[in-house]
Amino acid sequence: MKQGAELAGLTQQDLVSFVETLGEPAYRGRQIFAALQHRRLRSFDEMTDLPKELRARLSEVARPATLTVESRYLSADGTRRYLMKTHDGFPVETVFIPEERRDTICFSSQSGCPLQCTFCLTAQLGLLRSLTPGEIVEQIVIALNDAYGVGVQPPRGTNLVGMGAGEPFLNFDSLLHALRVMADSHGLHIVPNRVTISTAGIVPRILELANVSDRPHLAISLAAPTDELRNQLMPINKRWPLEDLLNACKEFEKTLKPNERVTFEYVMLEGINDGEEHARQLANLLNRHGLKAKMNLIPHNPADPLPYRPSTDETVDRFKDILESKGIHVYVRRPRGRDIFAACGQLAARQGTPMNRVEITSIGA
Ligand code: SF4
């Protein structure tokens, strides 16, 4: 693919500066920003409000889009998974989850992931590379265009979760830049208040995010109530153990808005971290730090060759009851898109033939 500036990751101001370097007036930059982010166009040819000569010039020096969709999968529950490729051949996965009140798009921040969480299929890819701001923004544009048509406004609004492949806080600057681009009211207009970023526990970045004025919500993947168990399940814990992690969350909590809470995600693995003792330890851990957190229990999504099985419904209910009896707010997350390998921890650039899959091969996005 031809090289050139990646326009999808530029803010409106960046685009104005960019067109000025080409000797064009500032309003052309604003026009291109609206074409990319509001009308969600992915080629210069479609930007027919620009003079033909300018379109030709732009195609020599810039790229309006760089991701290509390799395949997409439609779950029986309406969830869609997109397997895309970067211009240099790395896989990127995105999941669109239709919901009654708002749709949610789960995007990736890296291709693969350097962390080694043992319950996650993505870990097995290792880190291939971090994604650029444009590659993060493009995932949202592609999913919305596919779900609703090019440029059509989503009827229910869109929530974003940074819970796809990769550790978002190891690609912090690109992530924040992409969020700034997407928040612009002349573009996608998805404000940070509609975005939740999940981290495995990169403590310095949690503290840094606390000082970002217009920031997304924070979620922490916890998975275990003790260092001993968490070291096994999430080796990043050896670098930043639970005490450091929860102290950082406590600092973060000081900056929360009224009614905002830090969310903890707890993947439930049968016979590993789902016992009554674990539930008590978990409640004590949060209460000892005085955290007014929200706990999401996520039954594990099985995927070969991961050695785990999901906790039974009864175990999850019992676990929930114990946490609630100790004052913790608990939600059980219903798995979405398991049949197309789109659920939490299942993203690993799979192209196989999961059951119930409907593959759609052409995509106009
Ligand atoms: S759970 Fe998240 S941080 Fe851990 S390996 Fe998977 S993608 Fe990476």
Tab-separated table of C-alpha atoms and ligand atoms in Angstrom:
chain	number	residue	atom	x	y	z
A	1	MET	CA	0.000	0.000	0.000
A	2	LYS	CA	1.103	3.540	-0.752
A	3	GLN	CA	2.598	5.346	2.246
A	4	GLY	CA	1.500	8.796	3.373
A	5	ALA	CA	-0.123	10.611	6.269
A	6	GLU	CA	-2.802	8.533	8.010
A	7	LEU	CA	-5.689	10.979	8.046
A	8	ALA	CA	-8.128	8.907	10.147
A	9	GLY	CA	-6.050	9.545	13.256
A	10	LEU	CA	-5.792	13.318	12.887
A	11	THR	CA	-7.786	15.809	14.932
A	12	GLN	CA	-9.612	18.559	13.083
A	13	GLN	CA	-6.800	20.970	13.968
A	14	ASP	CA	-4.163	18.489	12.762
A	15	LEU	CA	-6.025	18.220	9.449
A	16	VAL	CA	-6.192	21.990	9.079
A	17	SER	CA	-2.422	22.161	9.628
A	18	PHE	CA	-1.937	19.294	7.193
A	19	VAL	CA	-3.867	20.909	4.313
A	20	GLU	CA	-2.086	24.201	4.950
A	21	THR	CA	1.216	22.445	4.261
A	22	LEU	CA	-0.304	21.639	0.856
A	23	GLY	CA	-1.162	25.315	0.301
A	24	GLU	CA	-4.888	24.746	0.852
A	25	PRO	CA	-7.180	26.928	2.986
A	26	ALA	CA	-8.097	25.833	6.512
A	27	TYR	CA	-11.727	25.066	5.638
A	28	ARG	CA	-10.569	22.197	3.413
A	29	GLY	CA	-9.099	20.540	6.503
A	30	ARG	CA	-12.421	20.875	8.310
A	31	GLN	CA	-14.202	19.495	5.242
A	32	ILE	CA	-11.921	16.438	5.116
A	33	PHE	CA	-12.336	15.876	8.868
A	34	ALA	CA	-16.129	15.884	8.480
A	35	ALA	CA	-15.880	13.530	5.488
A	36	LEU	CA	-13.776	11.039	7.457
A	37	GLN	CA	-15.349	11.249	10.872
A	38	HIS	CA	-18.921	12.442	10.395
A	39	ARG	CA	-19.781	11.037	6.967
A	40	ARG	CA	-17.441	8.105	7.719
A	41	LEU	CA	-16.048	7.981	4.166
A	42	ARG	CA	-13.009	5.817	3.590
A	43	SER	CA	-11.799	6.930	0.157
A	44	PHE	CA	-11.002	10.283	-1.437
A	45	ASP	CA	-13.114	9.325	-4.466
A	46	GLU	CA	-16.246	9.539	-2.329
A	47	MET	CA	-15.398	13.067	-1.148
A	48	THR	CA	-17.023	14.655	-4.165
A	49	ASP	CA	-17.327	18.038	-2.452
A	50	LEU	CA	-13.550	18.382	-2.831
A	51	PRO	CA	-12.113	19.539	-6.187
A	52	LYS	CA	-10.884	16.666	-8.314
A	53	GLU	CA	-7.347	18.059	-8.400
A	54	LEU	CA	-7.228	18.200	-4.617
A	55	ARG	CA	-8.444	14.604	-4.362
A	56	ALA	CA	-5.718	13.541	-6.777
A	57	ARG	CA	-3.111	15.460	-4.789
A	58	LEU	CA	-4.331	13.984	-1.516
A	59	SER	CA	-4.153	10.450	-2.814
A	60	GLU	CA	-0.457	11.022	-3.542
A	61	VAL	CA	0.437	12.210	-0.054
A	62	ALA	CA	-2.127	10.735	2.338
A	63	ARG	CA	-4.270	7.730	3.169
A	64	PRO	CA	-7.873	8.194	4.299
A	65	ALA	CA	-8.049	4.597	5.574
A	66	THR	CA	-5.516	1.838	6.148
A	67	LEU	CA	-7.379	-1.125	7.649
A	68	THR	CA	-8.955	-3.722	5.427
A	69	VAL	CA	-11.676	-6.123	6.560
A	70	GLU	CA	-10.615	-9.723	6.015
A	71	SER	CA	-13.800	-11.331	7.298
A	72	ARG	CA	-16.685	-10.747	9.596
A	73	TYR	CA	-18.780	-13.118	11.652
A	74	LEU	CA	-22.341	-12.755	12.825
A	75	SER	CA	-23.388	-14.409	16.078
A	76	ALA	CA	-26.793	-15.889	16.759
A	77	ASP	CA	-27.183	-13.130	19.384
A	78	GLY	CA	-26.528	-10.333	16.849
A	79	THR	CA	-22.930	-9.687	17.904
A	80	ARG	CA	-20.549	-9.076	15.010
A	81	ARG	CA	-16.827	-9.759	15.000
A	82	TYR	CA	-14.537	-8.179	12.446
A	83	LEU	CA	-11.151	-9.543	11.608
A	84	MET	CA	-9.188	-6.786	9.919
A	85	LYS	CA	-5.609	-6.332	8.744
A	86	THR	CA	-3.291	-3.378	9.027
A	87	HIS	CA	-1.525	-2.122	5.891
A	88	ASP	CA	1.560	-4.066	7.009
A	89	GLY	CA	-0.331	-7.313	7.554
A	90	PHE	CA	-1.126	-7.495	11.293
A	91	PRO	CA	-4.504	-8.713	12.554
A	92	VAL	CA	-6.913	-6.332	14.307
A	93	GLU	CA	-10.171	-7.473	15.881
A	94	THR	CA	-13.265	-5.489	16.752
A	95	VAL	CA	-16.616	-6.570	18.149
A	96	PHE	CA	-19.962	-4.815	17.683
A	97	ILE	CA	-22.534	-5.706	20.353
A	98	PRO	CA	-26.107	-4.500	19.766
A	99	GLU	CA	-27.922	-3.713	22.985
A	100	GLU	CA	-31.378	-2.483	23.824
A	101	ARG	CA	-30.429	0.978	25.000
A	102	ARG	CA	-27.106	1.625	23.263
A	103	ASP	CA	-24.754	-0.343	21.074
A	104	THR	CA	-21.293	-1.178	22.328
A	105	ILE	CA	-18.179	-1.468	20.218
A	106	CYS	CA	-15.251	-3.312	21.761
A	107	PHE	CA	-12.050	-2.162	20.060
A	108	SER	CA	-8.437	-3.330	20.160
A	109	SER	CA	-5.501	-1.156	21.106
A	110	GLN	CA	-2.782	-3.536	19.968
A	111	SER	CA	-2.362	-6.340	17.497
A	112	GLY	CA	-1.847	-9.307	19.834
A	113	CYS	CA	-0.838	-8.557	23.424
A	114	PRO	CA	2.448	-8.697	25.332
A	115	LEU	CA	0.809	-9.673	28.632
A	116	GLN	CA	0.439	-13.316	29.441
A	117	CYS	CA	-2.942	-13.678	31.134
A	118	THR	CA	-3.429	-17.421	31.160
A	119	PHE	CA	-7.218	-17.295	30.599
A	120	CYS	CA	-6.960	-15.200	27.443
A	121	LEU	CA	-6.476	-16.441	23.919
A	122	THR	CA	-5.033	-13.134	22.710
A	123	ALA	CA	-2.028	-13.696	24.984
A	124	GLN	CA	-0.989	-16.588	22.780
A	125	LEU	CA	-0.350	-14.234	19.868
A	126	GLY	CA	2.232	-12.226	21.827
A	127	LEU	CA	2.599	-8.559	20.910
A	128	LEU	CA	2.627	-8.055	17.163
A	129	ARG	CA	2.535	-4.258	17.339
A	130	SER	CA	0.686	-1.353	18.915
A	131	LEU	CA	-2.010	0.287	16.810
A	132	THR	CA	-1.865	3.873	15.610
A	133	PRO	CA	-4.568	6.398	16.575
A	134	GLY	CA	-5.969	6.082	13.040
A	135	GLU	CA	-6.185	2.303	13.328
A	136	ILE	CA	-8.126	2.661	16.575
A	137	VAL	CA	-10.558	5.213	15.092
A	138	GLU	CA	-11.024	3.211	11.896
A	139	GLN	CA	-12.276	0.186	13.833
A	140	ILE	CA	-15.222	2.247	15.069
A	141	VAL	CA	-15.933	3.735	11.633
A	142	ILE	CA	-15.916	0.288	10.011
A	143	ALA	CA	-18.202	-1.257	12.626
A	144	LEU	CA	-20.716	1.611	12.462
A	145	ASN	CA	-20.753	1.653	8.667
A	146	ASP	CA	-21.360	-2.074	8.603
A	147	ALA	CA	-24.112	-1.986	11.203
A	148	TYR	CA	-26.003	1.061	9.922
A	149	GLY	CA	-24.698	2.043	6.491
A	150	VAL	CA	-22.014	4.540	5.540
A	151	GLY	CA	-22.450	7.753	7.512
A	152	VAL	CA	-25.867	6.832	8.937
A	153	GLN	CA	-26.178	8.018	12.531
A	154	PRO	CA	-26.516	5.134	15.012
A	155	PRO	CA	-30.108	5.257	16.292
A	156	ARG	CA	-29.269	4.375	19.881
A	157	GLY	CA	-25.876	5.996	20.374
A	158	THR	CA	-22.615	4.185	20.871
A	159	ASN	CA	-20.578	3.126	23.884
A	160	LEU	CA	-16.964	2.118	23.412
A	161	VAL	CA	-15.004	-0.329	25.495
A	162	GLY	CA	-11.257	-0.747	25.153
A	163	MET	CA	-11.348	-4.431	26.028
A	164	GLY	CA	-10.359	-6.023	22.729
A	165	ALA	CA	-6.873	-7.308	21.962
A	166	GLY	CA	-3.962	-5.651	23.709
A	167	GLU	CA	-3.250	-3.730	26.882
A	168	PRO	CA	-4.535	-0.191	26.192
A	169	PHE	CA	-2.257	1.395	28.781
A	170	LEU	CA	0.804	0.093	26.938
A	171	ASN	CA	-0.366	2.202	23.982
A	172	PHE	CA	-1.444	5.124	26.117
A	173	ASP	CA	-0.609	8.139	23.926
A	174	SER	CA	-2.205	6.669	20.796
A	175	LEU	CA	-5.264	5.690	22.802
A	176	LEU	CA	-5.792	9.161	24.251
A	177	HIS	CA	-5.177	10.736	20.858
A	178	ALA	CA	-7.777	8.471	19.234
A	179	LEU	CA	-10.285	9.319	21.973
A	180	ARG	CA	-9.740	13.041	21.307
A	181	VAL	CA	-10.416	12.511	17.600
A	182	MET	CA	-13.594	10.537	18.299
A	183	ALA	CA	-14.935	13.040	20.837
A	184	ASP	CA	-15.141	15.904	18.305
A	185	SER	CA	-18.748	17.017	17.820
A	186	HIS	CA	-18.014	17.569	14.098
A	187	GLY	CA	-17.044	13.918	13.759
A	188	LEU	CA	-18.037	10.685	15.490
A	189	HIS	CA	-18.910	12.647	18.622
A	190	ILE	CA	-18.339	9.755	21.027
A	191	VAL	CA	-17.328	11.581	24.189
A	192	PRO	CA	-14.983	10.016	26.803
A	193	ASN	CA	-17.920	9.654	29.164
A	194	ARG	CA	-19.178	6.958	26.750
A	195	VAL	CA	-15.863	5.105	26.813
A	196	THR	CA	-14.502	2.544	29.292
A	197	ILE	CA	-10.901	1.415	29.153
A	198	SER	CA	-9.897	-1.851	30.776
A	199	THR	CA	-6.379	-2.460	32.035
A	200	ALA	CA	-4.663	-5.521	33.456
A	201	GLY	CA	-3.107	-3.161	35.990
A	202	ILE	CA	-0.431	-0.832	34.574
A	203	VAL	CA	-0.251	1.224	37.769
A	204	PRO	CA	1.663	4.336	36.564
A	205	ARG	CA	-0.860	4.828	33.761
A	206	ILE	CA	-3.824	4.541	36.123
A	207	LEU	CA	-2.329	7.418	38.099
A	208	GLU	CA	-1.633	9.345	34.898
A	209	LEU	CA	-5.159	8.841	33.613
A	210	ALA	CA	-6.533	10.231	36.876
A	211	ASN	CA	-5.019	13.583	35.882
A	212	VAL	CA	-6.459	13.658	32.363
A	213	SER	CA	-9.301	16.175	32.436
A	214	ASP	CA	-11.655	14.670	29.870
A	215	ARG	CA	-11.001	11.012	30.462
A	216	PRO	CA	-12.767	7.698	29.881
A	217	HIS	CA	-14.037	5.436	32.673
A	218	LEU	CA	-11.622	2.942	34.172
A	219	ALA	CA	-12.031	-0.816	34.460
A	220	ILE	CA	-9.510	-3.178	36.037
A	221	SER	CA	-9.232	-6.830	35.134
A	222	LEU	CA	-8.700	-8.427	38.536
A	223	ALA	CA	-9.256	-12.206	38.195
A	224	ALA	CA	-7.947	-13.101	41.648
A	225	PRO	CA	-8.177	-11.878	45.250
A	226	THR	CA	-4.626	-12.782	46.322
A	227	ASP	CA	-1.181	-12.084	44.889
A	228	GLU	CA	-0.371	-15.769	44.888
A	229	LEU	CA	-3.258	-16.635	42.582
A	230	ARG	CA	-3.084	-13.448	40.528
A	231	ASN	CA	0.632	-14.020	39.832
A	232	GLN	CA	-0.387	-17.289	38.189
A	233	LEU	CA	-3.342	-15.967	36.224
A	234	MET	CA	-2.025	-12.513	35.335
A	235	PRO	CA	1.784	-12.396	35.524
A	236	ILE	CA	1.699	-8.569	35.264
A	237	ASN	CA	0.803	-8.825	38.971
A	238	LYS	CA	4.427	-9.656	39.742
A	239	ARG	CA	5.356	-6.185	38.507
A	240	TRP	CA	2.445	-4.347	40.153
A	241	PRO	CA	0.939	-6.480	42.932
A	242	LEU	CA	-2.579	-6.059	44.298
A	243	GLU	CA	-1.595	-3.616	47.042
A	244	ASP	CA	-0.052	-1.205	44.494
A	245	LEU	CA	-2.950	-1.718	42.107
A	246	LEU	CA	-5.678	-1.036	44.645
A	247	ASN	CA	-3.820	1.947	46.083
A	248	ALA	CA	-3.715	3.390	42.559
A	249	CYS	CA	-7.449	2.730	42.197
A	250	LYS	CA	-8.020	4.543	45.477
A	251	GLU	CA	-6.106	7.540	44.108
A	252	PHE	CA	-8.135	7.350	40.913
A	253	GLU	CA	-11.332	7.221	42.931
A	254	LYS	CA	-10.603	10.703	44.296
A	255	THR	CA	-11.100	12.095	40.791
A	256	LEU	CA	-14.395	10.324	40.016
A	257	LYS	CA	-17.561	12.219	39.238
A	258	PRO	CA	-20.624	11.697	41.467
A	259	ASN	CA	-22.125	8.261	40.694
A	260	GLU	CA	-19.016	7.181	38.762
A	261	ARG	CA	-17.257	4.065	40.051
A	262	VAL	CA	-14.162	2.128	39.141
A	263	THR	CA	-15.230	-1.168	37.595
A	264	PHE	CA	-13.480	-4.421	38.374
A	265	GLU	CA	-13.756	-7.341	35.992
A	266	TYR	CA	-13.505	-10.796	37.518
A	267	VAL	CA	-13.325	-13.700	35.086
A	268	MET	CA	-14.762	-16.792	36.763
A	269	LEU	CA	-12.776	-19.970	36.235
A	270	GLU	CA	-14.266	-23.172	37.556
A	271	GLY	CA	-12.386	-24.540	40.535
A	272	ILE	CA	-9.642	-21.899	40.238
A	273	ASN	CA	-10.891	-18.547	41.557
A	274	ASP	CA	-14.618	-19.100	42.132
A	275	GLY	CA	-14.745	-20.570	45.656
A	276	GLU	CA	-16.599	-19.065	48.595
A	277	GLU	CA	-13.265	-18.290	50.235
A	278	HIS	CA	-12.205	-16.354	47.117
A	279	ALA	CA	-15.401	-14.315	47.281
A	280	ARG	CA	-14.757	-13.416	50.921
A	281	GLN	CA	-11.116	-12.536	50.207
A	282	LEU	CA	-12.215	-10.382	47.278
A	283	ALA	CA	-14.788	-8.472	49.307
A	284	ASN	CA	-12.288	-7.950	52.113
A	285	LEU	CA	-9.675	-6.702	49.656
A	286	LEU	CA	-11.983	-4.033	48.243
A	287	ASN	CA	-13.411	-3.068	51.608
A	288	ARG	CA	-9.981	-2.836	53.228
A	289	HIS	CA	-9.089	-0.228	50.610
A	290	GLY	CA	-12.414	1.516	51.056
A	291	LEU	CA	-13.191	1.215	47.362
A	292	LYS	CA	-16.760	1.910	46.256
A	293	ALA	CA	-16.297	-0.204	43.209
A	294	LYS	CA	-18.563	-2.055	40.848
A	295	MET	CA	-17.709	-5.719	40.290
A	296	ASN	CA	-18.490	-7.430	36.993
A	297	LEU	CA	-18.413	-11.203	37.191
A	298	ILE	CA	-17.630	-12.693	33.801
A	299	PRO	CA	-18.070	-16.432	33.355
A	300	HIS	CA	-14.987	-17.575	31.448
A	301	ASN	CA	-15.418	-18.028	27.714
A	302	PRO	CA	-13.886	-21.377	26.913
A	303	ALA	CA	-11.605	-21.632	23.933
A	304	ASP	CA	-9.134	-24.321	22.973
A	305	PRO	CA	-6.354	-24.653	24.012
A	306	LEU	CA	-7.062	-22.694	27.212
A	307	PRO	CA	-7.144	-25.077	30.191
A	308	TYR	CA	-10.144	-23.504	31.955
A	309	ARG	CA	-13.868	-24.050	32.182
A	310	PRO	CA	-16.525	-21.479	33.063
A	311	SER	CA	-17.975	-21.488	36.574
A	312	THR	CA	-21.476	-22.914	36.810
A	313	ASP	CA	-24.459	-20.576	37.190
A	314	GLU	CA	-24.937	-21.769	40.781
A	315	THR	CA	-21.316	-20.989	41.647
A	316	VAL	CA	-21.578	-17.544	40.080
A	317	ASP	CA	-24.794	-16.831	42.021
A	318	ARG	CA	-23.223	-17.964	45.290
A	319	PHE	CA	-20.135	-15.831	44.631
A	320	LYS	CA	-22.358	-12.852	43.867
A	321	ASP	CA	-24.393	-13.336	47.055
A	322	ILE	CA	-21.281	-13.374	49.228
A	323	LEU	CA	-19.926	-10.192	47.635
A	324	GLU	CA	-23.298	-8.457	47.966
A	325	SER	CA	-23.599	-9.492	51.596
A	326	LYS	CA	-20.381	-7.555	52.164
A	327	GLY	CA	-21.642	-4.429	50.470
A	328	ILE	CA	-20.109	-4.842	46.993
A	329	HIS	CA	-22.141	-3.851	43.908
A	330	VAL	CA	-22.081	-6.878	41.627
A	331	TYR	CA	-23.228	-7.500	38.064
A	332	VAL	CA	-23.003	-10.752	36.145
A	333	ARG	CA	-21.996	-10.145	32.539
A	334	ARG	CA	-23.879	-12.252	30.057
A	335	PRO	CA	-21.448	-13.624	27.447
A	336	ARG	CA	-22.001	-12.233	23.961
A	337	GLY	CA	-20.776	-13.675	20.696
A	338	ARG	CA	-19.214	-16.836	22.159
A	339	ASP	CA	-20.213	-18.812	19.072
A	340	ILE	CA	-18.085	-16.603	16.811
A	341	PHE	CA	-15.099	-16.261	19.190
A	342	ALA	CA	-16.039	-12.654	19.897
A	343	ALA	CA	-16.443	-12.907	23.670
A	344	CYS	CA	-14.007	-11.644	26.305
A	345	GLY	CA	-10.644	-13.363	26.127
A	346	GLN	CA	-11.465	-15.124	22.859
A	347	LEU	CA	-9.900	-12.698	20.383
A	348	ALA	CA	-7.016	-14.403	18.674
A	349	ALA	CA	-7.447	-13.615	14.998
A	350	ARG	CA	-9.393	-16.844	14.532
A	351	GLN	CA	-10.503	-17.675	11.048
A	352	GLY	CA	-11.739	-21.185	11.737
A	353	THR	CA	-15.339	-22.276	11.592
A	354	PRO	CA	-16.949	-21.840	14.963
A	355	MET	CA	-20.441	-23.244	15.344
A	356	ASN	CA	-23.453	-21.107	14.401
A	357	ARG	CA	-21.288	-18.816	12.406
A	358	VAL	CA	-22.600	-16.848	9.485
A	359	GLU	CA	-19.731	-15.476	7.517
A	360	ILE	CA	-20.334	-12.475	5.314
A	361	THR	CA	-17.564	-12.029	2.861
A	362	SER	CA	-18.111	-8.666	1.204
A	363	ILE	CA	-18.120	-5.500	3.193
A	364	GLY	CA	-18.733	-2.029	1.916
A	365	ALA	CA	-17.115	-0.377	4.907
B	1	SF4	S1	-6.666	-10.313	29.086
B	1	SF4	FE1	-6.148	-8.376	28.060
B	1	SF4	S2	-4.139	-7.826	28.942
B	1	SF4	FE2	-4.444	-10.008	29.401
B	1	SF4	S3	-3.448	-11.081	27.667
B	1	SF4	FE3	-5.636	-10.820	27.146
B	1	SF4	S4	-5.687	-8.946	25.919
B	1	SF4	FE4	-3.733	-8.947	27.038
